[in-house]
Amino acid sequence: MNFDELFGNFPALTITGLEQGAIYALVALGYTLVYGVLRLINFAHSEVFMVGTFTALWTWEAFGYNQNTAAPAFGPLIVALLAGLAVAMVASAATAVTVELVAYRPLRRRNAPPLAFLITAIGASFVLSESFGIGTERAPYGMPTLIPQETVFTLFGAPITNLQLLILGVTLIMMIGLDQFVNRSRLGRGIRAVAQDPDTAALMGVNKNRVILLVFVLGGLMAGVAALLWDVRFGFTKFNVGFLIGLKAFSAAVLGGIGNLRGALLGGLLLGVVENYAAGLFGGDWKDFTGFVLLIVLLMFRPTGLLGESLGRARA
Amino acid sequence: MTATSEKGRMSAFRSRWDAMPKQVRWAGLAALVVFLYILPNKWFYEYLGFPIGSDYFAFYTTRSDFATVLFDTAIFVLLAVGLNVVVGFAGLLDLGYFGFYAVGAYTVALLTSPESRFGTDWPWLAAVPIAILVAMVSGVILGGPTLRLRGDYLAIVTLGFAEMIRLYAARNEGIAQGQRGIPQIPHPPGTGADGKALFSVESSKPYYWLILTVIIVIIFAMRNLANSRVGRAWVAIREDEDAAEIMGVPTFKYKLWAFAIGAAVGGLSGAIFAGKQTFINSDSFLLENSILVLAAVILGGAGNIKGAIVGGALTWYLPEWLRGIGGLIGVEFDAAEYRILVFGLVVIVMMIFRPQGLVPNRRRAAEFADRRKEAVPQETVPNE
């Protein structure tokens, strides 16, 4: 164990952990929303994220950026980022909705047992990732460098980069927006009602199928944002990029309390940070292991997560 | 329409088969077993009159060594039979079944290979029980915390388990030796009539026969298990866990047993695989294979051992065979490349239209039909 590495780089490990955790959190929102309403682990959500990373890349390629072009000036940069963001969000949401309409809805209509939903979810996940795998020849794709990483200021000896500020800022904005939407708007009230009691909600005039669709759309939009941030920060994508992110995001959702939006944010950030500490302490081999071990330990001692499971019981 | 008539035909065949005298059924099964044993021999096809050397064979795979394909298929069938206990009998979703296969293979490799850090140099046969035991224990460690909770957590934890084993094996240099892997794993023991070692790299046939024998033994064990007190407890848990608990079935205990037995079979197949391959690294244990095994069980019919066998055979053998057929008609395509895509689609479609599988377990088929009847006809409710 390397305590020097952990304590020497504590602030830096924390900030990079938060940065990664923010992406986990955004993906975790999709799991949590769907789980809260349908009690279903949507395995295909990791692929929803993957679709976002590719479509953002294709958008930038359409704009003429590739790995050899220099970073654009401020104006074109904003245009490229916003275009990539819009396309990624729409594509991810469309993927999520497609999976719901093609795979899950027919099962609900047939009153299939929960096991059938899970099997379908994993099938959908592999169909998506394999079709991208075959289409892209299973190669990793590099991103154009849109924002060169540079240190803006230092905090407790940890360099804070512009990308970290961007990622944390965007995540916070999305998070607050979604939280407000679910807790304040009329549609959000529908989501909470169905999460709490689907049958009663239906009796009260909530259109259950529309709420479910909305949940998939929201999850997809968040995954699209996460995909764009991933592209900008990590600079590559691959057909199976979603798998590990998906697994960690799900762990994050459970960590914070699945079905709980704020829990997803907390869980994501916490997981990112803990993972980085573990990498510092035990070495990089163990990084991906940490989230998984954390998930098992958590299920053993507090299966409802840190903040409890409550999309339905969220503050009115 | 075709689906119902086919179903009718299949169940008609089944009831006729069941109505036959016991001796006839045993003779039929014995003939099937003999057929499976002589399947990899070339003289068998010459005897049947297929022109050897040309590209035309009935079920010979022309693009790859037939005995190797048969061996891989048999490994797959064994895995499907093992996973069937978990998914089919007890109704638990295990998405990382290949993880136990990896555990079994790595245990054998570490204990037997002279290249391993442990330096134990055991013979292959001595390592097999240990591999089964280690796989079983890892199943209990994994299942212990998760099986008390809702079933869907088990799915994600097992999925993570399989991938973590692979990632760790790929990155860890100290024990698993990363991408270099562990070479020089000894073969199973035994010398043939001509004094040469029975199991060698020269031919896959002996391995195929070995695993075929193992499968037959396992099938007998599974059949007895399914008809025993344990098997009945599994069915009760699968159909209604709460009701089973109230009726005095210790659900957690039996779920853990199902999980551990499934893991043990996975470990066993991994051990045999390691003995044949003599070299393993993390690339042998891709996550996709877990999904293929699951697809095999679902496709064949979860809860039915025959179904698991049919499904396992189809998922591995069919793409290889198609590759040969493609070559025959001049189309160069690698069916194995599309395997996961196709079986993913098959799983989705099956879950909607035929969730009980090709060779269904009767009770499970009845369950699905019941639930479908209970479904609220949503079309009659004006939604929009």
XYZ file of C-alpha atoms in Angstrom:
700
model
C 0.000 0.000 0.000
C 1.243 3.350 -1.007
C 0.178 5.865 1.617
C 2.604 8.508 0.372
C 0.897 8.512 -2.985
C -2.515 8.829 -1.367
C -1.706 11.592 1.091
C 0.818 13.400 -1.092
C -1.675 13.771 -3.931
C -4.820 13.942 -1.848
C -6.214 17.182 -3.308
C -5.358 16.220 -6.871
C -6.869 12.770 -6.459
C -9.996 14.334 -5.031
C -10.531 16.771 -7.852
C -9.932 14.233 -10.632
C -12.209 11.857 -8.748
C -14.956 14.461 -8.659
C -14.488 15.046 -12.358
C -14.971 11.385 -13.212
C -17.678 11.020 -10.620
C -19.649 13.790 -12.305
C -19.841 11.717 -15.488
C -20.872 8.652 -13.501
C -23.548 10.706 -11.801
C -25.053 11.906 -15.071
C -25.268 8.351 -16.370
C -26.536 7.135 -13.002
C -29.524 9.478 -13.320
C -30.787 7.383 -16.228
C -30.627 4.179 -14.211
C -32.241 5.785 -11.224
C -35.127 7.366 -13.149
C -36.041 4.164 -14.953
C -35.614 2.093 -11.839
C -37.711 4.456 -9.777
C -40.639 4.169 -12.166
C -40.377 0.662 -13.599
C -38.319 -1.189 -10.968
C -36.126 -2.308 -13.844
C -32.359 -2.184 -14.259
C -32.083 -0.820 -17.753
C -28.886 -2.524 -18.864
C -29.186 -0.890 -22.243
C -28.549 2.502 -20.642
C -24.787 2.046 -20.922
C -25.286 1.746 -24.680
C -27.429 4.867 -24.678
C -24.331 6.626 -23.382
C -22.127 4.942 -25.990
C -24.388 6.130 -28.817
C -23.998 9.663 -27.462
C -20.198 9.508 -27.578
C -20.229 8.396 -31.205
C -22.829 10.838 -32.457
C -20.983 13.758 -30.864
C -17.816 12.631 -32.633
C -19.613 12.356 -35.974
C -21.046 15.826 -35.520
C -17.596 17.272 -35.015
C -16.296 15.373 -38.009
C -19.129 16.874 -40.034
C -17.922 20.276 -38.871
C -14.495 19.401 -40.247
C -12.662 18.788 -37.001
C -10.457 15.771 -36.651
C -7.488 14.724 -34.585
C -5.083 16.762 -36.690
C -6.937 20.061 -36.699
C -5.898 22.684 -34.196
C -8.206 23.677 -31.383
C -10.796 26.167 -32.691
C -11.199 29.726 -31.515
C -13.788 30.617 -28.901
C -16.755 31.340 -31.190
C -16.558 28.219 -33.394
C -15.734 26.195 -30.286
C -19.005 27.137 -28.631
C -20.906 26.338 -31.816
C -19.195 22.941 -32.130
C -19.771 22.079 -28.502
C -23.417 23.058 -28.562
C -24.034 21.223 -31.826
C -22.300 18.112 -30.479
C -24.280 18.401 -27.264
C -27.602 18.744 -29.040
C -26.931 15.831 -31.370
C -25.626 13.582 -28.601
C -28.597 14.359 -26.362
C -31.128 13.761 -29.106
C -29.433 10.575 -30.285
C -29.146 9.168 -26.787
C -32.736 9.995 -25.945
C -33.894 8.487 -29.237
C -31.958 5.298 -28.477
C -33.474 5.032 -25.022
C -36.975 5.569 -26.390
C -36.425 3.011 -29.135
C -35.384 0.391 -26.604
C -38.465 1.147 -24.526
C -40.846 0.976 -27.467
C -39.324 -2.048 -29.179
C -38.274 -4.154 -26.230
C -39.934 -3.234 -22.953
C -43.401 -2.068 -23.895
C -44.440 -5.323 -25.603
C -43.332 -7.162 -22.470
C -45.405 -4.928 -20.212
C -48.384 -5.491 -22.449
C -47.928 -9.236 -21.952
C -47.446 -8.925 -18.205
C -44.058 -10.671 -18.456
C -42.255 -11.633 -15.247
C -39.373 -9.397 -14.043
C -36.784 -11.913 -15.214
C -37.968 -11.488 -18.797
C -37.403 -7.722 -18.568
C -33.861 -8.162 -17.318
C -33.047 -10.671 -20.037
C -34.486 -8.360 -22.672
C -32.493 -5.464 -21.245
C -29.241 -7.337 -21.519
C -30.191 -8.479 -25.014
C -30.890 -4.903 -26.069
C -27.598 -3.781 -24.587
C -25.646 -6.309 -26.595
C -27.550 -5.673 -29.799
C -26.700 -1.975 -29.565
C -23.056 -2.369 -28.663
C -22.512 -5.124 -31.223
C -24.103 -3.210 -34.059
C -21.761 -0.314 -33.275
C -18.906 -2.785 -32.853
C -19.491 -4.246 -36.301
C -20.115 -0.849 -37.860
C -16.931 0.670 -36.436
C -14.813 -2.480 -36.840
C -14.314 -2.566 -33.082
C -11.640 0.096 -33.309
C -11.161 2.913 -30.825
C -11.873 6.352 -32.249
C -9.916 9.430 -31.194
C -11.624 12.769 -30.698
C -10.537 16.121 -32.092
C -8.928 18.254 -29.407
C -11.509 20.960 -29.023
C -10.429 22.321 -25.660
C -6.746 21.921 -24.848
C -6.379 21.125 -21.208
C -4.803 23.919 -19.188
C -4.545 24.728 -15.533
C -6.689 27.654 -14.492
C -5.629 27.895 -10.850
C -4.286 25.754 -8.061
C -6.186 24.744 -4.959
C -4.282 23.168 -2.028
C -1.538 22.294 -4.459
C -3.912 20.573 -6.881
C -4.033 22.043 -10.373
C -7.614 22.764 -11.419
C -8.045 22.549 -15.187
C -10.562 24.247 -17.408
C -12.054 20.860 -18.299
C -12.672 20.009 -14.680
C -14.487 23.272 -14.166
C -16.534 22.664 -17.298
C -17.508 19.119 -16.343
C -18.410 19.924 -12.755
C -20.273 23.063 -13.806
C -22.312 21.345 -16.507
C -23.122 18.429 -14.225
C -24.348 20.720 -11.495
C -26.502 22.692 -13.901
C -28.053 19.566 -15.392
C -28.584 18.110 -11.967
C -30.325 21.163 -10.578
C -32.405 21.456 -13.730
C -33.550 17.850 -13.565
C -34.232 18.020 -9.855
C -36.363 21.108 -10.314
C -38.163 19.534 -13.252
C -39.061 16.393 -11.344
C -39.996 18.202 -8.160
C -41.730 21.301 -9.511
C -43.230 20.713 -12.931
C -46.524 19.064 -13.757
C -44.834 16.306 -15.757
C -42.431 15.731 -12.896
C -45.341 15.275 -10.547
C -46.623 12.592 -12.904
C -43.273 10.815 -12.692
C -43.312 10.897 -8.922
C -46.898 9.703 -8.812
C -46.223 6.706 -11.038
C -43.084 5.889 -9.080
C -45.069 5.883 -5.876
C -48.051 3.857 -7.002
C -48.606 3.170 -10.702
C -52.176 1.955 -10.412
C -53.431 4.800 -8.271
C -51.599 7.271 -10.483
C -53.360 5.820 -13.503
C -56.707 6.178 -11.726
C -55.908 9.808 -11.025
C -55.513 10.422 -14.733
C -51.770 10.108 -15.158
C -50.889 8.522 -18.475
C -48.549 5.795 -17.348
C -47.070 4.980 -20.731
C -46.352 8.626 -21.398
C -44.623 8.976 -18.044
C -42.499 5.929 -18.754
C -41.548 7.348 -22.120
C -40.675 10.657 -20.494
C -38.442 8.903 -18.008
C -36.525 7.218 -20.807
C -36.201 10.544 -22.616
C -34.851 12.300 -19.522
C -32.386 9.508 -18.830
C -31.245 9.580 -22.440
C -30.746 13.354 -22.399
C -28.574 13.105 -19.294
C -26.580 10.266 -20.848
C -26.071 12.472 -23.914
C -24.598 15.228 -21.759
C -22.366 12.703 -20.038
C -21.269 11.388 -23.419
C -20.220 14.832 -24.599
C -18.268 15.481 -21.415
C -16.602 12.108 -21.774
C -15.593 12.909 -25.352
C -14.115 16.238 -24.382
C -12.288 14.910 -21.361
C -11.074 11.426 -22.342
C -10.737 11.980 -26.070
C -11.717 8.560 -27.382
C -14.647 6.249 -27.754
C -15.174 2.611 -28.611
C -18.180 0.369 -29.116
C -17.852 -1.088 -25.617
C -17.014 2.167 -23.862
C -20.401 2.104 -22.174
C -19.949 -1.118 -20.319
C -17.623 -0.063 -17.551
C -19.200 3.379 -17.243
C -22.598 1.765 -17.058
C -21.522 -0.636 -14.371
C -20.001 2.140 -12.310
C -22.917 4.440 -12.841
C -25.251 1.742 -11.676
C -23.073 1.195 -8.610
C -23.224 4.930 -8.037
C -26.998 4.898 -8.283
C -27.235 2.084 -5.749
C -24.676 3.801 -3.550
C -26.763 6.941 -3.319
C -30.035 5.027 -3.131
C -31.508 3.853 -6.418
C -34.572 5.761 -7.459
C -33.255 8.874 -5.749
C -32.026 11.699 -7.983
C -29.861 13.458 -5.423
C -28.584 10.078 -4.369
C -27.327 9.508 -7.890
C -25.301 12.711 -7.782
C -23.901 11.955 -4.352
C -23.193 8.343 -5.266
C -21.486 9.280 -8.516
C -19.177 11.847 -6.976
C -18.402 9.602 -4.034
C -17.627 6.648 -6.246
C -15.322 8.705 -8.448
C -13.403 9.991 -5.460
C -13.159 6.660 -3.634
C -12.028 4.982 -6.816
C -9.229 7.484 -7.231
C -8.105 7.113 -3.641
C -8.016 3.351 -4.081
C -5.977 3.739 -7.251
C -3.524 5.897 -5.320
C -3.394 3.492 -2.417
C -3.295 0.090 -4.129
C -2.215 0.987 -7.657
C -4.107 1.476 -10.900
C -4.850 -2.267 -11.313
C -7.388 -1.997 -8.582
C -9.202 1.108 -9.707
C -12.067 -0.587 -11.521
C -12.312 -3.151 -8.785
C -13.084 -0.576 -6.125
C -16.476 0.434 -7.370
C -17.474 -3.168 -7.604
C -16.261 -4.097 -4.129
C -17.960 -0.985 -2.811
C -21.210 -2.102 -4.429
C -21.068 -5.553 -2.814
C -20.165 -4.198 0.620
C -22.938 -1.661 0.360
C -25.505 -4.271 -0.627
C -24.431 -6.219 2.418
C -24.847 -3.422 4.943
C -27.101 -0.786 3.489
C -28.947 -2.050 0.432
C -31.157 1.024 0.250
C -28.176 3.288 -0.336
C -27.005 6.373 1.486
C -30.031 8.557 0.911
C -32.654 5.835 0.608
C -34.722 4.793 -2.388
C -37.326 7.380 -3.113
C -38.203 8.833 -6.450
C -41.809 8.727 -5.367
C -41.230 10.048 -1.902
C -38.964 12.876 -2.994
C -39.797 16.176 -1.359
C -42.984 17.506 -2.921
C -50.393 -19.579 -36.976
C -47.189 -21.362 -37.819
C -46.019 -20.924 -34.256
C -49.088 -22.614 -32.805
C -49.082 -25.477 -35.294
C -45.396 -26.034 -34.661
C -46.032 -26.002 -30.959
C -48.770 -28.545 -31.474
C -46.496 -30.767 -33.506
C -43.722 -30.539 -30.948
C -45.921 -31.413 -27.997
C -47.498 -34.216 -30.030
C -44.047 -35.647 -30.614
C -43.327 -35.252 -26.961
C -46.409 -37.045 -25.740
C -45.854 -39.858 -28.239
C -42.278 -40.174 -27.041
C -43.423 -40.247 -23.444
C -46.025 -42.882 -24.216
C -43.478 -45.300 -25.677
C -42.280 -48.231 -23.591
C -39.372 -47.486 -21.344
C -37.083 -49.877 -23.212
C -37.668 -48.092 -26.502
C -36.905 -44.745 -24.951
C -33.697 -46.037 -23.417
C -32.684 -47.603 -26.721
C -33.365 -44.322 -28.486
C -31.277 -42.396 -25.991
C -28.473 -44.956 -26.205
C -28.451 -44.651 -29.983
C -28.234 -40.884 -29.676
C -25.313 -41.149 -27.269
C -23.462 -43.567 -29.552
C -24.101 -41.245 -32.463
C -22.642 -38.335 -30.514
C -19.554 -40.361 -29.660
C -18.792 -41.317 -33.261
C -19.646 -37.862 -34.599
C -16.069 -36.535 -34.868
C -14.669 -39.556 -36.725
C -14.014 -39.075 -40.386
C -14.585 -42.716 -41.271
C -18.140 -42.292 -40.096
C -18.826 -39.879 -42.921
C -17.004 -42.016 -45.438
C -19.137 -44.913 -44.348
C -22.252 -42.811 -44.832
C -21.025 -42.005 -48.300
C -20.221 -38.323 -48.053
C -17.391 -37.426 -50.406
C -14.481 -36.582 -48.132
C -12.202 -33.840 -49.323
C -14.863 -31.894 -51.161
C -16.584 -29.053 -49.383
C -19.801 -30.913 -49.038
C -20.718 -32.360 -45.695
C -23.975 -32.711 -43.902
C -22.958 -31.214 -40.599
C -19.222 -31.215 -40.891
C -17.885 -27.700 -40.440
C -15.603 -27.202 -43.370
C -13.914 -24.031 -42.240
C -12.680 -25.239 -38.882
C -11.561 -28.542 -37.398
C -14.746 -30.429 -36.722
C -13.549 -32.072 -33.520
C -12.562 -28.661 -32.123
C -15.966 -27.245 -33.003
C -17.583 -30.204 -31.316
C -15.448 -29.695 -28.246
C -16.315 -25.999 -28.042
C -19.967 -26.820 -28.566
C -19.805 -29.420 -25.821
C -18.180 -26.918 -23.433
C -21.015 -24.587 -24.268
C -23.623 -27.242 -23.653
C -22.063 -28.016 -20.291
C -22.138 -24.324 -19.385
C -25.737 -24.047 -20.512
C -26.702 -27.072 -18.424
C -25.002 -25.473 -15.410
C -26.555 -22.069 -15.949
C -29.911 -23.731 -16.409
C -29.836 -24.650 -12.720
C -29.512 -20.993 -11.779
C -31.754 -19.357 -14.374
C -34.117 -22.171 -15.256
C -34.643 -24.053 -12.033
C -34.304 -21.345 -9.416
C -35.206 -18.342 -11.573
C -32.157 -16.260 -10.648
C -30.493 -14.173 -13.310
C -26.765 -14.802 -13.472
C -25.164 -12.604 -16.121
C -21.583 -13.402 -15.274
C -21.579 -17.113 -15.601
C -18.344 -17.067 -17.553
C -16.684 -15.595 -14.483
C -16.898 -18.967 -12.762
C -15.564 -20.614 -15.870
C -12.606 -18.240 -15.654
C -12.161 -18.981 -11.964
C -12.049 -22.714 -12.702
C -9.605 -22.314 -15.560
C -7.293 -20.001 -13.633
C -7.315 -22.225 -10.572
C -6.189 -25.185 -12.642
C -3.616 -23.085 -14.449
C -2.117 -21.646 -11.272
C -1.950 -24.986 -9.509
C -0.534 -27.041 -12.352
C 1.575 -24.851 -14.593
C 5.344 -24.832 -13.955
C 5.220 -21.169 -15.027
C 2.864 -20.191 -12.233
C 4.051 -18.211 -9.246
C 2.695 -20.788 -6.850
C 5.127 -23.438 -8.056
C 2.901 -26.306 -6.971
C 3.121 -28.274 -10.260
C 0.144 -30.465 -9.498
C -1.158 -32.935 -12.055
C -4.273 -31.794 -13.901
C -6.611 -34.292 -12.277
C -5.699 -33.213 -8.750
C -6.412 -29.591 -9.553
C -9.913 -30.212 -10.938
C -11.679 -30.749 -7.586
C -9.933 -27.690 -6.200
C -11.090 -25.670 -9.217
C -14.673 -26.794 -8.671
C -14.408 -25.929 -4.999
C -12.921 -22.490 -5.618
C -15.626 -21.698 -8.171
C -18.257 -22.818 -5.691
C -16.794 -20.708 -2.897
C -16.606 -17.666 -5.136
C -20.252 -18.289 -5.990
C -21.135 -18.302 -2.301
C -19.116 -15.164 -1.626
C -20.879 -13.424 -4.479
C -24.318 -14.815 -3.787
C -24.223 -14.412 -0.005
C -24.762 -10.678 0.153
C -26.851 -10.343 -3.017
C -29.276 -13.248 -2.849
C -30.917 -11.818 0.245
C -31.951 -8.828 -1.824
C -34.115 -8.411 -4.867
C -33.174 -10.642 -7.764
C -32.147 -7.822 -10.057
C -29.183 -6.863 -7.922
C -27.824 -10.334 -8.449
C -27.861 -9.712 -12.193
C -25.700 -6.624 -12.015
C -23.329 -8.019 -9.412
C -22.676 -11.153 -11.435
C -22.226 -9.078 -14.564
C -19.650 -6.993 -12.747
C -17.974 -10.065 -11.325
C -17.294 -11.608 -14.727
C -15.859 -8.399 -16.094
C -13.756 -7.716 -13.014
C -12.209 -11.182 -13.172
C -11.271 -10.565 -16.782
C -9.974 -7.043 -16.160
C -7.951 -8.187 -13.209
C -6.514 -11.093 -15.181
C -5.617 -8.723 -18.000
C -3.873 -6.185 -15.825
C -2.385 -8.128 -12.971
C 1.184 -9.121 -13.744
C 2.029 -10.851 -10.494
C -0.334 -13.802 -10.417
C -2.444 -13.910 -13.540
C 0.481 -12.659 -15.666
C -1.615 -10.239 -17.699
C -1.864 -10.669 -21.439
C 1.027 -13.134 -21.421
C -1.200 -15.545 -19.583
C -0.246 -18.852 -18.065
C 1.291 -21.412 -20.432
C 2.208 -25.069 -20.043
C -0.888 -26.286 -18.279
C -0.678 -30.103 -18.290
C -3.145 -32.254 -20.214
C -5.458 -34.740 -18.532
C -3.704 -38.056 -17.772
C -4.007 -41.352 -19.606
C -2.180 -43.284 -22.309
C -3.800 -44.780 -25.363
C -3.467 -48.318 -26.716
C -0.487 -47.301 -28.835
C 1.457 -46.073 -25.803
C 1.089 -42.404 -26.726
C -0.561 -39.960 -24.395
C -4.305 -40.025 -24.825
C -4.743 -36.298 -24.450
C -2.400 -34.152 -26.503
C -2.443 -31.115 -28.741
C -2.729 -33.308 -31.823
C -6.439 -33.976 -31.735
C -9.469 -32.522 -30.032
C -11.370 -35.789 -30.224
C -10.362 -37.245 -26.828
C -11.316 -33.971 -25.165
C -14.656 -34.040 -26.879
C -15.259 -37.566 -25.635
C -14.135 -36.570 -22.162
C -16.502 -33.648 -21.961
C -19.326 -35.633 -23.518
C -18.940 -38.162 -20.725
C -18.880 -35.388 -18.157
C -22.035 -33.891 -19.654
C -23.855 -37.219 -19.477
C -22.887 -37.652 -15.820
C -23.914 -34.093 -15.002
C -27.236 -34.507 -16.788
C -28.067 -37.542 -14.694
C -27.119 -35.671 -11.536
C -29.202 -32.658 -12.581
C -32.233 -34.749 -13.393
C -32.160 -36.342 -9.999
C -31.576 -32.985 -8.376
C -34.514 -31.427 -10.191
C -36.831 -34.200 -9.025
C -35.586 -34.077 -5.453
C -36.650 -31.982 -2.491
C -34.124 -29.360 -3.565
C -35.533 -29.225 -7.075
C -39.060 -28.781 -5.797
C -37.874 -26.012 -3.516
C -36.309 -24.257 -6.518
C -39.539 -24.440 -8.490
C -41.439 -23.037 -5.524
C -38.953 -20.166 -5.235
C -39.097 -19.450 -8.942
C -42.860 -19.307 -9.028
C -43.463 -17.278 -5.894
C -40.691 -16.595 -3.477
C -42.868 -15.138 -0.731
C -45.316 -18.013 -0.861
C -42.442 -20.490 -0.725
C -40.984 -18.739 2.297
C -44.327 -18.830 4.080
C -44.679 -22.524 3.300
C -41.454 -23.128 5.166
C -38.975 -23.341 2.282
C -35.701 -21.761 3.409
C -35.469 -19.693 0.252
C -32.099 -18.068 0.860
C -30.436 -21.392 1.529
C -31.793 -23.016 -1.622
C -31.065 -19.993 -3.769
C -27.500 -20.062 -2.542
C -27.337 -23.780 -3.329
C -28.568 -23.227 -6.849
C -26.009 -20.508 -7.328
C -23.181 -22.582 -5.892
C -24.048 -25.660 -7.954
C -24.211 -23.563 -11.091
C -20.837 -22.044 -10.217
C -19.362 -25.499 -9.625
C -20.389 -26.689 -13.089
C -18.933 -23.491 -14.534
C -15.667 -24.130 -12.686
C -15.578 -27.699 -13.944
C -15.959 -26.662 -17.558
C -13.248 -24.048 -17.076
C -10.939 -26.705 -15.668
C -11.476 -28.966 -18.694
C -10.958 -26.040 -21.022
C -7.641 -25.196 -19.341
C -6.543 -28.836 -19.637
C -7.185 -28.824 -23.362
C -5.887 -25.394 -24.201
C -2.692 -25.630 -22.085
C -2.561 -21.846 -22.236
C -4.975 -19.267 -20.917
C -4.994 -15.518 -20.693
C -7.692 -12.967 -20.113
C -8.789 -13.023 -23.767
C -10.281 -16.472 -23.262
C -12.925 -15.078 -20.945
C -14.684 -12.287 -22.779
C -17.900 -11.081 -21.262
C -19.822 -11.719 -24.468
C -19.579 -15.410 -23.761
C -21.570 -15.013 -20.558
C -24.318 -13.510 -22.632
C -24.080 -16.259 -25.222
C -24.528 -18.894 -22.529
C -27.539 -17.022 -21.228
C -28.928 -16.746 -24.749
C -28.407 -20.476 -25.145
C -30.450 -21.246 -22.053
C -33.231 -18.845 -22.988
C -33.332 -19.966 -26.597
C -33.468 -23.630 -25.696
C -35.962 -23.220 -22.901
C -34.974 -22.314 -19.366
C -35.845 -24.922 -16.782
C -35.561 -27.829 -19.184
C -32.261 -29.700 -19.406
C -33.033 -30.814 -22.955
C -33.707 -27.216 -23.821
C -30.386 -26.110 -22.399
C -28.624 -28.770 -24.466
C -30.394 -27.760 -27.655
C -29.744 -24.078 -26.991
C -26.092 -24.616 -26.154
C -25.544 -26.685 -29.261
C -27.311 -24.156 -31.490
C -25.505 -21.059 -30.249
C -22.055 -22.442 -30.870
C -22.438 -24.979 -33.624
C -24.767 -23.111 -35.931
C -22.482 -20.122 -36.674
C -19.550 -22.440 -37.368
C -21.646 -24.563 -39.659
C -23.009 -21.517 -41.460
C -19.455 -20.394 -42.060
C -18.814 -23.651 -43.925
C -22.046 -23.310 -45.896
C -21.188 -19.721 -46.762
C -17.862 -20.908 -48.150
C -19.670 -23.551 -50.141
C -21.889 -21.119 -51.992
C -19.052 -18.645 -52.392
C -20.104 -16.106 -49.775
C -17.242 -15.133 -47.524
C -18.692 -14.112 -44.223
C -17.849 -14.846 -40.649
C -21.021 -15.874 -38.913
C -19.209 -15.846 -35.575
C -18.693 -12.104 -35.999
C -22.441 -11.532 -35.961
C -23.131 -14.162 -33.365
C -23.731 -11.864 -30.420
C -25.768 -9.388 -32.430
C -27.998 -12.144 -33.765
C -28.440 -13.889 -30.440
C -29.131 -10.588 -28.720
C -31.936 -9.994 -31.208
C -33.127 -13.557 -30.800
C -33.326 -13.086 -27.038
C -35.415 -9.926 -27.366
C -37.791 -11.511 -29.868
C -38.054 -14.723 -27.874
C -38.927 -12.858 -24.700
C -41.836 -11.232 -26.480
C -43.191 -14.080 -28.583
C -41.971 -17.330 -27.091
C -40.569 -16.704 -23.606
C -40.655 -20.393 -22.733
C -38.013 -21.274 -25.347
C -37.797 -23.828 -28.143
C -38.030 -26.898 -25.908
C -40.033 -25.519 -23.040
C -40.353 -26.696 -19.514
C -44.064 -27.417 -19.214
C -44.588 -25.718 -15.908
C -42.783 -22.579 -16.979
C -44.691 -22.438 -20.236
C -47.908 -22.626 -18.239
C -46.683 -19.815 -15.973
C -46.034 -17.536 -18.937
C -49.399 -18.350 -20.467
C -51.126 -17.596 -17.147
C -49.446 -14.269 -16.750
C -50.304 -13.331 -20.292
C -53.939 -14.043 -19.590
C -53.826 -11.873 -16.495
C -52.415 -8.954 -18.462
C -54.700 -5.965 -18.591
C -55.713 -5.501 -22.207
C -54.250 -2.045 -22.562
C -55.617 -1.475 -26.035
C -59.137 -1.216 -24.664
C -58.201 1.658 -22.359
C -58.332 4.930 -24.252
C -54.999 6.417 -23.319
C -54.461 9.353 -25.533
